[in-house]
mmCIF file of C-alpha atoms in Angstrom:
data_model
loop_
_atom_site.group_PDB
_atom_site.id
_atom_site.type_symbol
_atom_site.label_atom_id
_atom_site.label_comp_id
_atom_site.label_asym_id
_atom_site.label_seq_id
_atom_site.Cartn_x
_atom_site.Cartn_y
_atom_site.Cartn_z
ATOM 1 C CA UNK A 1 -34.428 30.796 -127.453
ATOM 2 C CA UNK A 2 -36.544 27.386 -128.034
ATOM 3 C CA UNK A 3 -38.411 25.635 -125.134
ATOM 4 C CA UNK A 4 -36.487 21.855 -125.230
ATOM 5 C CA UNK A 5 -37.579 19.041 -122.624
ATOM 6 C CA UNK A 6 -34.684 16.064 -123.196
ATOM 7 C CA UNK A 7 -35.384 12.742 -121.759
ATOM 8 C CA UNK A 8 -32.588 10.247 -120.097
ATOM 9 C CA UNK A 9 -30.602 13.331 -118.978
ATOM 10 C CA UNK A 10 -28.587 10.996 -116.709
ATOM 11 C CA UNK A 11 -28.470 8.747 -119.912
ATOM 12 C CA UNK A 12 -25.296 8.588 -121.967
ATOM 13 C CA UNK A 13 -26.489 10.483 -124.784
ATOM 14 C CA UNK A 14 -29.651 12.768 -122.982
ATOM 15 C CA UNK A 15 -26.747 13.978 -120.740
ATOM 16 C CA UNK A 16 -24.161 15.340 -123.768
ATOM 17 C CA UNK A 17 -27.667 16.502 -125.529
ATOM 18 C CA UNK A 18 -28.834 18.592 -122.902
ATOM 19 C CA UNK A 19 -25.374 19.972 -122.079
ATOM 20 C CA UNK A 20 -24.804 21.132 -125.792
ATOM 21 C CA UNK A 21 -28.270 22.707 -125.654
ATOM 22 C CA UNK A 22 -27.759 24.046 -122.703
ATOM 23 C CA UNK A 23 -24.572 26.083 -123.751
ATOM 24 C CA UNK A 24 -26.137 26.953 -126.942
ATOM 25 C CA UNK A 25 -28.210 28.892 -124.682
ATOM 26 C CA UNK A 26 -31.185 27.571 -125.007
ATOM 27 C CA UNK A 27 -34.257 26.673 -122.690
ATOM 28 C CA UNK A 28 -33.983 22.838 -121.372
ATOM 29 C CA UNK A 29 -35.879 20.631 -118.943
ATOM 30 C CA UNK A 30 -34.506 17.186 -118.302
ATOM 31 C CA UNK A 31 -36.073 14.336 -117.358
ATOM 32 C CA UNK A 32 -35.211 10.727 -115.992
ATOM 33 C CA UNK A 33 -36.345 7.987 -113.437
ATOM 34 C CA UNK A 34 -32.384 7.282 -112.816
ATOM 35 C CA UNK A 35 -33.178 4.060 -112.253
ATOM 36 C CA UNK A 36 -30.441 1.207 -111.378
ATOM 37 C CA UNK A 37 -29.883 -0.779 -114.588
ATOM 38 C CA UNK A 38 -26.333 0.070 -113.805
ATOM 39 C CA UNK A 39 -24.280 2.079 -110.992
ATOM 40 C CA UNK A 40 -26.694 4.736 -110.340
ATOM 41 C CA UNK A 41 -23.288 6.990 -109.259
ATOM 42 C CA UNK A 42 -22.228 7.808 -112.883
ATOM 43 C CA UNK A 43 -25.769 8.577 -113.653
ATOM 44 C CA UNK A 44 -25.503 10.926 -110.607
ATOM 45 C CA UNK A 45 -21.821 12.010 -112.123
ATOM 46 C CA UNK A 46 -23.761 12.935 -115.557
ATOM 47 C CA UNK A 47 -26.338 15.137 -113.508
ATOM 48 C CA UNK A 48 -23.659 16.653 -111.362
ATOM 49 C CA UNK A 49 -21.715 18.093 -114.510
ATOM 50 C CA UNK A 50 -25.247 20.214 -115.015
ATOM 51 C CA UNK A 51 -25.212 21.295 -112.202
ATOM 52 C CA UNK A 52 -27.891 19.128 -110.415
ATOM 53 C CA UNK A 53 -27.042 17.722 -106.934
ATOM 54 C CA UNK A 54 -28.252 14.377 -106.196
ATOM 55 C CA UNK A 55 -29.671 15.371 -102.251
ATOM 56 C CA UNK A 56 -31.644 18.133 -103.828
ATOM 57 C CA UNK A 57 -33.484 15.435 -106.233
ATOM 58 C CA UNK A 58 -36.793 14.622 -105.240
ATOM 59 C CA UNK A 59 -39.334 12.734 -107.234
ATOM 60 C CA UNK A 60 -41.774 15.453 -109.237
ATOM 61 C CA UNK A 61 -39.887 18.154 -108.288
ATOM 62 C CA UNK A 62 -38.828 20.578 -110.918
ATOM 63 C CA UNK A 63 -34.919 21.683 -109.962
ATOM 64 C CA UNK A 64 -33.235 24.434 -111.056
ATOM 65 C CA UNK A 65 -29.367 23.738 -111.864
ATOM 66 C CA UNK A 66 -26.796 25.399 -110.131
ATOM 67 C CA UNK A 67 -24.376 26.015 -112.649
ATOM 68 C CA UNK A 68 -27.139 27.100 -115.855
ATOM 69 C CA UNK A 69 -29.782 29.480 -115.363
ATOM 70 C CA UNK A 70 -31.393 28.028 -118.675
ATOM 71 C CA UNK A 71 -31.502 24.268 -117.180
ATOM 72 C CA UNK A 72 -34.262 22.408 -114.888
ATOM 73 C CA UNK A 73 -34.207 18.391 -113.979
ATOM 74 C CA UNK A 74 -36.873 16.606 -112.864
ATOM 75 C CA UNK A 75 -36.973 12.962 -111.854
ATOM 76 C CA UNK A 76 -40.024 11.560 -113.361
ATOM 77 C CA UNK A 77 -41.127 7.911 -114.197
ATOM 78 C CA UNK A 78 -42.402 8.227 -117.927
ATOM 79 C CA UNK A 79 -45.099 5.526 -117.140
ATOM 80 C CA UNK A 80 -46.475 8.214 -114.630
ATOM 81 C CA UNK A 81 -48.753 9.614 -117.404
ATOM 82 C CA UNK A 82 -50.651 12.030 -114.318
ATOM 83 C CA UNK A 83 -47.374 13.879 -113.810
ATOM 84 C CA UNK A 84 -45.821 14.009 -117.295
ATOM 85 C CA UNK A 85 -49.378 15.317 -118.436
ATOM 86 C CA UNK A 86 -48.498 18.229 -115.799
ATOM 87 C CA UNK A 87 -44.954 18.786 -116.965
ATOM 88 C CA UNK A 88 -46.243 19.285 -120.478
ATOM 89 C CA UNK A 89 -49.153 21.856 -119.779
ATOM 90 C CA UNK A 90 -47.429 24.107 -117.713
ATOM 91 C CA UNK A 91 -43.615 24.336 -119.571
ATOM 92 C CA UNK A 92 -45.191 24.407 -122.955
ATOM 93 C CA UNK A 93 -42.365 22.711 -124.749
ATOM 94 C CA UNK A 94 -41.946 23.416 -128.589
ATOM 95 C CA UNK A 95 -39.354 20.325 -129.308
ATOM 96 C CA UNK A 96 -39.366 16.963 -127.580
ATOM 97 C CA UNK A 97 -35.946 14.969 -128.170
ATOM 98 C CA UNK A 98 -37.142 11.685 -126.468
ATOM 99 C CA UNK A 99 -33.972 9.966 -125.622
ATOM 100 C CA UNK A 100 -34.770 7.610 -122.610
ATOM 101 C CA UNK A 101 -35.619 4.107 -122.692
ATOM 102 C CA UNK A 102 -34.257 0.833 -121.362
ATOM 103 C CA UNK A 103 -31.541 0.147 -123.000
ATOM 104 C CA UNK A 104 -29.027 -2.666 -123.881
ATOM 105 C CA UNK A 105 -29.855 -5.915 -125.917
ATOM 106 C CA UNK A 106 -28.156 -8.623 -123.845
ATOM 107 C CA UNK A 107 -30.099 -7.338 -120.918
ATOM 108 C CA UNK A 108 -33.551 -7.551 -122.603
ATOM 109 C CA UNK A 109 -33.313 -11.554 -122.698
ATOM 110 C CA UNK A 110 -33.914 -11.789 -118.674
ATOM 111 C CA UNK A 111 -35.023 -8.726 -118.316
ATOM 112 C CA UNK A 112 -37.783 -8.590 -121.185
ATOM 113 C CA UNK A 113 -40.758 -6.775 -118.773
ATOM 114 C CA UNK A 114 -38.452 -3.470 -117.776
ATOM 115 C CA UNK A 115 -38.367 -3.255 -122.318
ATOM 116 C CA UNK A 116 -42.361 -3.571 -122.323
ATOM 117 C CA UNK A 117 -43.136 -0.706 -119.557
ATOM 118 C CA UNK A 118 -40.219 1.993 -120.522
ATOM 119 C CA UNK A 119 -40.300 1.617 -124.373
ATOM 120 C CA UNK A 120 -43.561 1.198 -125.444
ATOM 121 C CA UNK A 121 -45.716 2.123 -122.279
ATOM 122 C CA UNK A 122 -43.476 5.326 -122.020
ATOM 123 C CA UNK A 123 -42.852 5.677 -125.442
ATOM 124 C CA UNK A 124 -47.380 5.872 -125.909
ATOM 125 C CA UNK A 125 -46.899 8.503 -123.029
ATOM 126 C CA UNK A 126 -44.785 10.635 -124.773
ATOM 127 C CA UNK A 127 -46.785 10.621 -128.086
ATOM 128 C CA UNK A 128 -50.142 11.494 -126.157
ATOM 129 C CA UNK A 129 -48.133 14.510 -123.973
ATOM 130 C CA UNK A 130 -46.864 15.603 -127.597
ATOM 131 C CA UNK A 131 -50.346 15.402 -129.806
ATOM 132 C CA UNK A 132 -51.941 17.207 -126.842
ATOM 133 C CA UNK A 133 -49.287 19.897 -125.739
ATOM 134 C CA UNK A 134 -48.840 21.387 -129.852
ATOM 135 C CA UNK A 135 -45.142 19.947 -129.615
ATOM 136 C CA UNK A 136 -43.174 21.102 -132.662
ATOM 137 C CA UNK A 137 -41.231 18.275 -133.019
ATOM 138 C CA UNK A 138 -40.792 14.533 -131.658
ATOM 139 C CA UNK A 139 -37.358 13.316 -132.593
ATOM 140 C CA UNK A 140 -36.814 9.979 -130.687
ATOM 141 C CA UNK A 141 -33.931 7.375 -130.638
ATOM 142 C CA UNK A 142 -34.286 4.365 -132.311
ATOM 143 C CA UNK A 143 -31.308 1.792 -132.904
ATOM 144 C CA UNK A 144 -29.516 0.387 -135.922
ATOM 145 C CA UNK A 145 -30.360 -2.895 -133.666
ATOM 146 C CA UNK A 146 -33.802 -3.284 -135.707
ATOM 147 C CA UNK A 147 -32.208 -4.038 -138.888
ATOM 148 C CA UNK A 148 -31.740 -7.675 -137.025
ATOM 149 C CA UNK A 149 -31.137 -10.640 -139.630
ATOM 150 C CA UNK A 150 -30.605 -8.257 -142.907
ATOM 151 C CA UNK A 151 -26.983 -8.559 -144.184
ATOM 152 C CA UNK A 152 -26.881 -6.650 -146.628
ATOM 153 C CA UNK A 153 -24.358 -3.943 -146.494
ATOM 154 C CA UNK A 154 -24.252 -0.651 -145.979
ATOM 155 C CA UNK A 155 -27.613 -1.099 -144.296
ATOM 156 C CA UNK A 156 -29.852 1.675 -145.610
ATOM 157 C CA UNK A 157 -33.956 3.326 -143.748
ATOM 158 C CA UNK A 158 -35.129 2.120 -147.601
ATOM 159 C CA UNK A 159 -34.723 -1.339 -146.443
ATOM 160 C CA UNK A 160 -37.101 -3.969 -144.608
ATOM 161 C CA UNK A 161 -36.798 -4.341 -141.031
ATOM 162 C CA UNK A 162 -39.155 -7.342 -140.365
ATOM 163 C CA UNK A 163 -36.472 -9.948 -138.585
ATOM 164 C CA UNK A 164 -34.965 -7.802 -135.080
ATOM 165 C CA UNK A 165 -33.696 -10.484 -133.213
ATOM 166 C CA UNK A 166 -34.224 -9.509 -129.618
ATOM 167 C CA UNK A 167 -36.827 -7.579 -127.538
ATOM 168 C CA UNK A 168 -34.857 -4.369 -127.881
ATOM 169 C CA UNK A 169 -35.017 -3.976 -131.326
ATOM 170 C CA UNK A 170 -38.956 -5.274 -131.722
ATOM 171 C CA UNK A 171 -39.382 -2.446 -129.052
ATOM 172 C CA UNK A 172 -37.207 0.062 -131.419
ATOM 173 C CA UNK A 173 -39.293 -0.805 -134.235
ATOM 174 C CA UNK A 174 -42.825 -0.754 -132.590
ATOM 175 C CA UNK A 175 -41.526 2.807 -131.530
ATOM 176 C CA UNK A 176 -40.947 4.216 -134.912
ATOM 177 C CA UNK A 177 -44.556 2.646 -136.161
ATOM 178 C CA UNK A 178 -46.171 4.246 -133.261
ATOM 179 C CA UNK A 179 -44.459 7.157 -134.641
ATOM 180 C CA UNK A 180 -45.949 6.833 -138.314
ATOM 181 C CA UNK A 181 -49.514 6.413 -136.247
ATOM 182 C CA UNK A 182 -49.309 9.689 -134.420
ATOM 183 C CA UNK A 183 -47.903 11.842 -137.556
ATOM 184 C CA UNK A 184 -50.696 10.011 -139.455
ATOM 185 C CA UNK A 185 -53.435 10.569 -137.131
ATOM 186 C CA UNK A 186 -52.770 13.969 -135.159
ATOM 187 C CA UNK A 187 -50.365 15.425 -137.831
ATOM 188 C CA UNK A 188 -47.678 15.236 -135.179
ATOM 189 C CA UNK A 189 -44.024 16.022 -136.985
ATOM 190 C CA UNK A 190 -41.979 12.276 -135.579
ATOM 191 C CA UNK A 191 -38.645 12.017 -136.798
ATOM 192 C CA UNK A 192 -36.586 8.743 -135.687
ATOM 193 C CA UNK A 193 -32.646 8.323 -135.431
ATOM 194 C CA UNK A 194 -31.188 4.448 -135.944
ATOM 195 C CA UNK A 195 -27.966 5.213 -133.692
ATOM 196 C CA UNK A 196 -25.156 3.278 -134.327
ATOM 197 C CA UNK A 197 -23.055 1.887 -131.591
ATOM 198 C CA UNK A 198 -22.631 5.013 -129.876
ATOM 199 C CA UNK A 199 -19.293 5.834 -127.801
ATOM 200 C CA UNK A 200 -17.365 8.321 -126.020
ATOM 201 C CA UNK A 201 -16.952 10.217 -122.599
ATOM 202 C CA UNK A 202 -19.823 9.238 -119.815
ATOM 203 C CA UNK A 203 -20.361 6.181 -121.881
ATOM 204 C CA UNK A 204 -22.510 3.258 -120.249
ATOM 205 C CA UNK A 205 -20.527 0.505 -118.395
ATOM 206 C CA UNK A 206 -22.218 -2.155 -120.399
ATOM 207 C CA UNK A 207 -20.533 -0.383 -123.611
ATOM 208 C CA UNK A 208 -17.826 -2.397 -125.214
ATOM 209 C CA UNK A 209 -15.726 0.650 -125.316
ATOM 210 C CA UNK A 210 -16.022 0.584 -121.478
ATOM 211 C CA UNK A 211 -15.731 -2.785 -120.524
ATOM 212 C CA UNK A 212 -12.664 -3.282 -122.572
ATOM 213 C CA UNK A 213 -10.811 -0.412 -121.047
ATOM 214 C CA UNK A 214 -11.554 -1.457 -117.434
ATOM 215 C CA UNK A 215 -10.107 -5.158 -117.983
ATOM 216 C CA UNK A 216 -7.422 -4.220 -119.668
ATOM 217 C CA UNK A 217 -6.584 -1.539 -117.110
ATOM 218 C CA UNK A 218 -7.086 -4.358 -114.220
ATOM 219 C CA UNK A 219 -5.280 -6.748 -115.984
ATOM 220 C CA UNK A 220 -8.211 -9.084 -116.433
ATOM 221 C CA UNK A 221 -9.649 -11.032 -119.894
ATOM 222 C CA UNK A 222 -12.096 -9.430 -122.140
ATOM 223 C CA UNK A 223 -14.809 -11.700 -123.786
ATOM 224 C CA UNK A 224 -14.653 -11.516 -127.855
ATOM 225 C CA UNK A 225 -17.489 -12.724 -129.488
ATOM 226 C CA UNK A 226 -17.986 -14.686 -132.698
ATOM 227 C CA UNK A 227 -14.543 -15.253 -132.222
ATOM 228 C CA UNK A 228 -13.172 -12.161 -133.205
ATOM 229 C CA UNK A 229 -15.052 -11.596 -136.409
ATOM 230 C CA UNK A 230 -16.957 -8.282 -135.466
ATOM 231 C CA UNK A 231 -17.421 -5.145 -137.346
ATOM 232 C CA UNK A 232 -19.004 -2.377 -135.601
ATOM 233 C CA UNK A 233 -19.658 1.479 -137.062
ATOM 234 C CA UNK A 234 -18.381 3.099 -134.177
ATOM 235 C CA UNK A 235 -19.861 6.552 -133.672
ATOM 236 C CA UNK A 236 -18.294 9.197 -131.473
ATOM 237 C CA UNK A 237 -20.664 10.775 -129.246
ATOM 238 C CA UNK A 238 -19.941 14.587 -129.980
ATOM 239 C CA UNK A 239 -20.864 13.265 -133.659
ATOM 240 C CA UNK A 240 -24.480 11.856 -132.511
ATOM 241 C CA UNK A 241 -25.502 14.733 -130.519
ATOM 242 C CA UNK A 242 -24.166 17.360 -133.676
ATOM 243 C CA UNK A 243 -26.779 15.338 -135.741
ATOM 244 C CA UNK A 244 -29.498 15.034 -133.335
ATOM 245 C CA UNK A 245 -29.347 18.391 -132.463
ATOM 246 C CA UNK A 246 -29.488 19.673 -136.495
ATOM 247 C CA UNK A 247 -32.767 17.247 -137.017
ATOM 248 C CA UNK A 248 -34.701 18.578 -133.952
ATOM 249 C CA UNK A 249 -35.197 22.170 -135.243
ATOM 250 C CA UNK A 250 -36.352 20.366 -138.546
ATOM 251 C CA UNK A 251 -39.480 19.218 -138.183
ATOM 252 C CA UNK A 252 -40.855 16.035 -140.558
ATOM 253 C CA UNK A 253 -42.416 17.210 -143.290
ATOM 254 C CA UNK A 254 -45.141 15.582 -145.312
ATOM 255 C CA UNK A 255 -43.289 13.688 -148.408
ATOM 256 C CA UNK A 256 -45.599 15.206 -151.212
ATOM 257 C CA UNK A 257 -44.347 12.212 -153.633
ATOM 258 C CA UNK A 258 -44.964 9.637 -151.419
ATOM 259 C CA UNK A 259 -46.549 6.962 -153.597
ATOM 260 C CA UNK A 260 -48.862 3.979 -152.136
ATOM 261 C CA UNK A 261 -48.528 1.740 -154.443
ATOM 262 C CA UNK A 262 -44.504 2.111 -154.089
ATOM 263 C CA UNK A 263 -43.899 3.292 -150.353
ATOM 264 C CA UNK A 264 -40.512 4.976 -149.520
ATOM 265 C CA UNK A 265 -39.922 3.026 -145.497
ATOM 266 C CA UNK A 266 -38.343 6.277 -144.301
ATOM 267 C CA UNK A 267 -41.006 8.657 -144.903
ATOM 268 C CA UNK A 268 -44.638 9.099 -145.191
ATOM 269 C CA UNK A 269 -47.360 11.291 -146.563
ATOM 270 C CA UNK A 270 -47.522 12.243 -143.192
ATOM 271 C CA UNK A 271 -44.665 14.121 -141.306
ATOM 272 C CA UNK A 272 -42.745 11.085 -140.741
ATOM 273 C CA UNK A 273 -39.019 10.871 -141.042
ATOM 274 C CA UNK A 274 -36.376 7.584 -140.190
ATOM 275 C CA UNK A 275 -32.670 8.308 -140.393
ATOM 276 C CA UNK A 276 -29.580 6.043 -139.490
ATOM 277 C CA UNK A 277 -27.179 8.321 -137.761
ATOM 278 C CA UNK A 278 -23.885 6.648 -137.711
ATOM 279 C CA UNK A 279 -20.329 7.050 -138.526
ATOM 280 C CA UNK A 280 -20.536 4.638 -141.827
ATOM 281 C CA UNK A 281 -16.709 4.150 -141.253
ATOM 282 C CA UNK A 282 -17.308 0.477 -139.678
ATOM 283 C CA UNK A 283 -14.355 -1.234 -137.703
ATOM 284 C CA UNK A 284 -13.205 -4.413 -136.657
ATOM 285 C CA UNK A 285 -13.681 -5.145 -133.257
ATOM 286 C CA UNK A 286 -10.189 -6.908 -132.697
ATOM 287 C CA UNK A 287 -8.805 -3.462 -134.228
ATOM 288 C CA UNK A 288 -11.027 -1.142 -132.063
ATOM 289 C CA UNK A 289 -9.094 -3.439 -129.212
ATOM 290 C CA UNK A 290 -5.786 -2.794 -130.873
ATOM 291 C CA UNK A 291 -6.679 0.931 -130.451
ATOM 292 C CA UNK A 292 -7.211 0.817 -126.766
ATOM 293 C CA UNK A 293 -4.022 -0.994 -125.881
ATOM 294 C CA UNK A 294 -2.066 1.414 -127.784
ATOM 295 C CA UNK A 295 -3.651 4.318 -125.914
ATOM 296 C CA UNK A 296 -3.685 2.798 -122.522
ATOM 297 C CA UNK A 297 0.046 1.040 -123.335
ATOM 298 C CA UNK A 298 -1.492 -1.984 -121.764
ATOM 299 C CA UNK A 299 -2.444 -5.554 -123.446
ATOM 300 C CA UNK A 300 -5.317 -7.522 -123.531
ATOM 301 C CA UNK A 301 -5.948 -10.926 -122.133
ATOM 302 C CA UNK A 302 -8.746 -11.980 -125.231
ATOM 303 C CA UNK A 303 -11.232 -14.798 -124.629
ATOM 304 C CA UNK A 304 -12.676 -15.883 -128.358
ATOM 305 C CA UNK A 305 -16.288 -16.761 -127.664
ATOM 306 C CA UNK A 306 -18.773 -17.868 -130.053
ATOM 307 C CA UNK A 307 -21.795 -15.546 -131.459
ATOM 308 C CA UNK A 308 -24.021 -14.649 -128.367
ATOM 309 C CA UNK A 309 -27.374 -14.766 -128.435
ATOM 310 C CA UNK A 310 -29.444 -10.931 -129.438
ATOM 311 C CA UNK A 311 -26.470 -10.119 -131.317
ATOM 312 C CA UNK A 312 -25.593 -9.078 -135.034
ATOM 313 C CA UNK A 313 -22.289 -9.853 -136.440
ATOM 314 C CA UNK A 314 -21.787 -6.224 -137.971
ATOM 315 C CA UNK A 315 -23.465 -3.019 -138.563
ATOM 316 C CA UNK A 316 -22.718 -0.302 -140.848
ATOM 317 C CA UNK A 317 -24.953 2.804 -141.671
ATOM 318 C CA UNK A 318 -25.626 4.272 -145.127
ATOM 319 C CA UNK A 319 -25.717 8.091 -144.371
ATOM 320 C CA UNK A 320 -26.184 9.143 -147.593
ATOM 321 C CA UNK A 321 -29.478 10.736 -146.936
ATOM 322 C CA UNK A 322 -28.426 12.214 -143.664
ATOM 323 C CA UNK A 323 -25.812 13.722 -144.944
ATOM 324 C CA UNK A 324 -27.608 15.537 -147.724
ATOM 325 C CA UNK A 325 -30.467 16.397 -145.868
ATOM 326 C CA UNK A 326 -29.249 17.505 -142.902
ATOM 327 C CA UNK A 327 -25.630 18.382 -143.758
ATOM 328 C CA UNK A 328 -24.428 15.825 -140.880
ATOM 329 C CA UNK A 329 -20.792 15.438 -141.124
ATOM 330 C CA UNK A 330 -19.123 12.930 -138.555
ATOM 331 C CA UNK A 331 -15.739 13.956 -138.092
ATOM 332 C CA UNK A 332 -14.211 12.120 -134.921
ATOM 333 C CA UNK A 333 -12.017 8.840 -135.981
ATOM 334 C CA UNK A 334 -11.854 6.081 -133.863
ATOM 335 C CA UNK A 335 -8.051 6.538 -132.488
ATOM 336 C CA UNK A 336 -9.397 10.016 -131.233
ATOM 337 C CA UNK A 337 -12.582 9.044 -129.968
ATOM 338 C CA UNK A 338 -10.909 6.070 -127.917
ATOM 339 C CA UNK A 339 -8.445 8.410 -126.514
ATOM 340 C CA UNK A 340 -11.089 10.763 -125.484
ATOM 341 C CA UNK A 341 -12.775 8.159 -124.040
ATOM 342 C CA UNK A 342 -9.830 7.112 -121.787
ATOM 343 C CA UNK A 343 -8.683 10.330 -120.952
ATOM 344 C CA UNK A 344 -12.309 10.945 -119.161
ATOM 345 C CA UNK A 345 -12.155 7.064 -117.858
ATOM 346 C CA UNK A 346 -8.145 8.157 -115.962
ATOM 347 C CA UNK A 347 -9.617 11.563 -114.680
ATOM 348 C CA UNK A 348 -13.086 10.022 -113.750
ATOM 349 C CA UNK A 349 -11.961 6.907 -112.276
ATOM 350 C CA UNK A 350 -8.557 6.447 -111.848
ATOM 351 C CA UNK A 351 -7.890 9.992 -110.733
ATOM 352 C CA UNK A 352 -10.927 10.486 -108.298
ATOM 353 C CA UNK A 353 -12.974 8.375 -105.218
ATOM 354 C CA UNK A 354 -15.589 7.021 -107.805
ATOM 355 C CA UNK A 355 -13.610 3.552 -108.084
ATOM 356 C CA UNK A 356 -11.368 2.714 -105.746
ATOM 357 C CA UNK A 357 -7.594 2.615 -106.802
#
């Protein structure tokens, strides 16, 4: 069994990673601040279903699950350097799958300081803990939000991501060049994933998947932007973690034909990888809508609203090298995803005291 520390374990997708380790049998520490950038209760939901009870949480304090002898949680602010610097020398991780960071790109345009201390002050923390704790492996979320202005189509790691067009995504990109530093200078194996518009089960509330359902369930409009014309590559979450999981025991290697004069974005003479992990099956939005009605047997109330600000009018992934490489293979459609989705959303919400009926 591998030694695994997972960070944002009461994140979306550190949660389902650290579960699927964790029944895989392997060794797994989580980590995460749990702070309140939305209802701190599903976050303490997430941690539950491992089998860590929020009253016995206390800050620096290594907890032993309840339900996994192979699972520890610790609360931990990744900008406490001190205390992560601890962590690291005493559990002797072999693979870091850094999955926490502020997240959401609406929020970052009022929010733009909470993006500076969590994804790049944390993000430096997490390199230094690596480079000086002989970590086999960094793999680290980045976003398919960095590819910003391009429009080309399918959009491939080969291309130029110069143009992200909000705070999120410059913070996504610094990430993955801070990356490239580290591998370059300490010989520290980084591999990034470019997630694309992840969903499923325990999703965030600020996920269109999850607002959607809500309103429609309560009867209540739904704001549409650029009028409708979206296209998103919808990714179901048991997908994501299948591929994160098969790139973490696959450390980057050094590409031996790297050439200077002609550099290949995705990889480096230094063990450096980039990867979009997506679904590259992209959907319109007012379909993906279409979807949840028919599940819930409910109708939407849409409000058309014009582009908003931070946003990109359509993503879809080009796999190709994933797929080859790491023999990822998405195989959740969207109809079964969404129902997924809403069966949890009934049994966690509808069906229990976390929102009243």
């Amino acid at each position: 069994m591998s030694k695994y520390i997972v960070t944002g374990t009461a994140g979306f997708i550190g949660f389902h990673t650290a579960l699927k380790l964790i029944e895989r049998g392997e060794n797994v520490v989580g980590l995460d601040i749990i702070n309140d950038y939305y209802d701190p209760s599903l976050k303490y939901g997430r941690l539950n279903e491992t089998g860590i009870k929020e009253e016995d949480i206390k800050y620096g304090k290594l907890l032993k699950s309840s339900k996994y002898d192979n699972y520890y949680f610790i609360k931990l602010d990744l900008e406490d350097y001190g205390q992560l610097c601890t962590l690291f020398e005493k559990e002797k991780f072999e693979y870091v799958i850094h999955l926490a960071a502020q997240a959401g790109v609406r929020y970052s345009l009022t929010n733009p300081h909470a993006y500076l201390r969590s994804n790049l002050h944390g993000f430096l923390n997490i390199l230094e803990v690596c480079r000086h704790n002989q970590v086999k492996h960094l793999t680290y979320a980045s976003s398919s939000s960095i590819y910003g202005l391009n429009t080309k189509m399918p959009f491939s790691t080969s291309d130029i991501v110069d143009h992200p067009i909000s705070l999120y995504a410059a913070t996504k990109k610094s990430n993955e060049l801070m990356a490239h530093t580290y591998s370059h200078l300490y010989n520290l194996p980084t591999t990034g994933l470019r997630f694309f518009t992840v969903y499923g089960p325990w999703g965030r509330p600020d996920m269109a998947l999850f607002i959607f359902t809500k309103a429609i369930l309560e009867n209540k409009p739904i704001d549409v932007f650029n009028h409708g014309n979206m296209l998103r590559d919808f990714t179901y979450i048991d997908d994501i973690v299948e591929g994160v999981l098969r790139v973490s025991i696959r450390p980057a290697k050094n590409n031996i034909k790297w050439n200077e004069s002609d550099p290949d974005i995705s990889s480096s003479k230094a063990p450096y990888k980039i990867y979009n992990i997506g679904n590259s099956r992209p959907v319109k939005l007012l379909h993906f809508i279409k979807t949840i009605e028919k599940v819930t047997g409910r109708k939407a109330i849409i409000k058309f609203k014009p582009m908003q600000a931070g946003d990109v009018p359509a993503t879809y992934a080009d796999i190709t090298e994933f797929i080859r490489e790491v023999n990822y293979n998405p195989k959740v459609k969207i109809e079964e995803g969404v129902s997924r989705f809403i069966k949890w959303y009934f049994s966690y919400y509808i069906n229990s005291n976390s929102l009243e009926k």
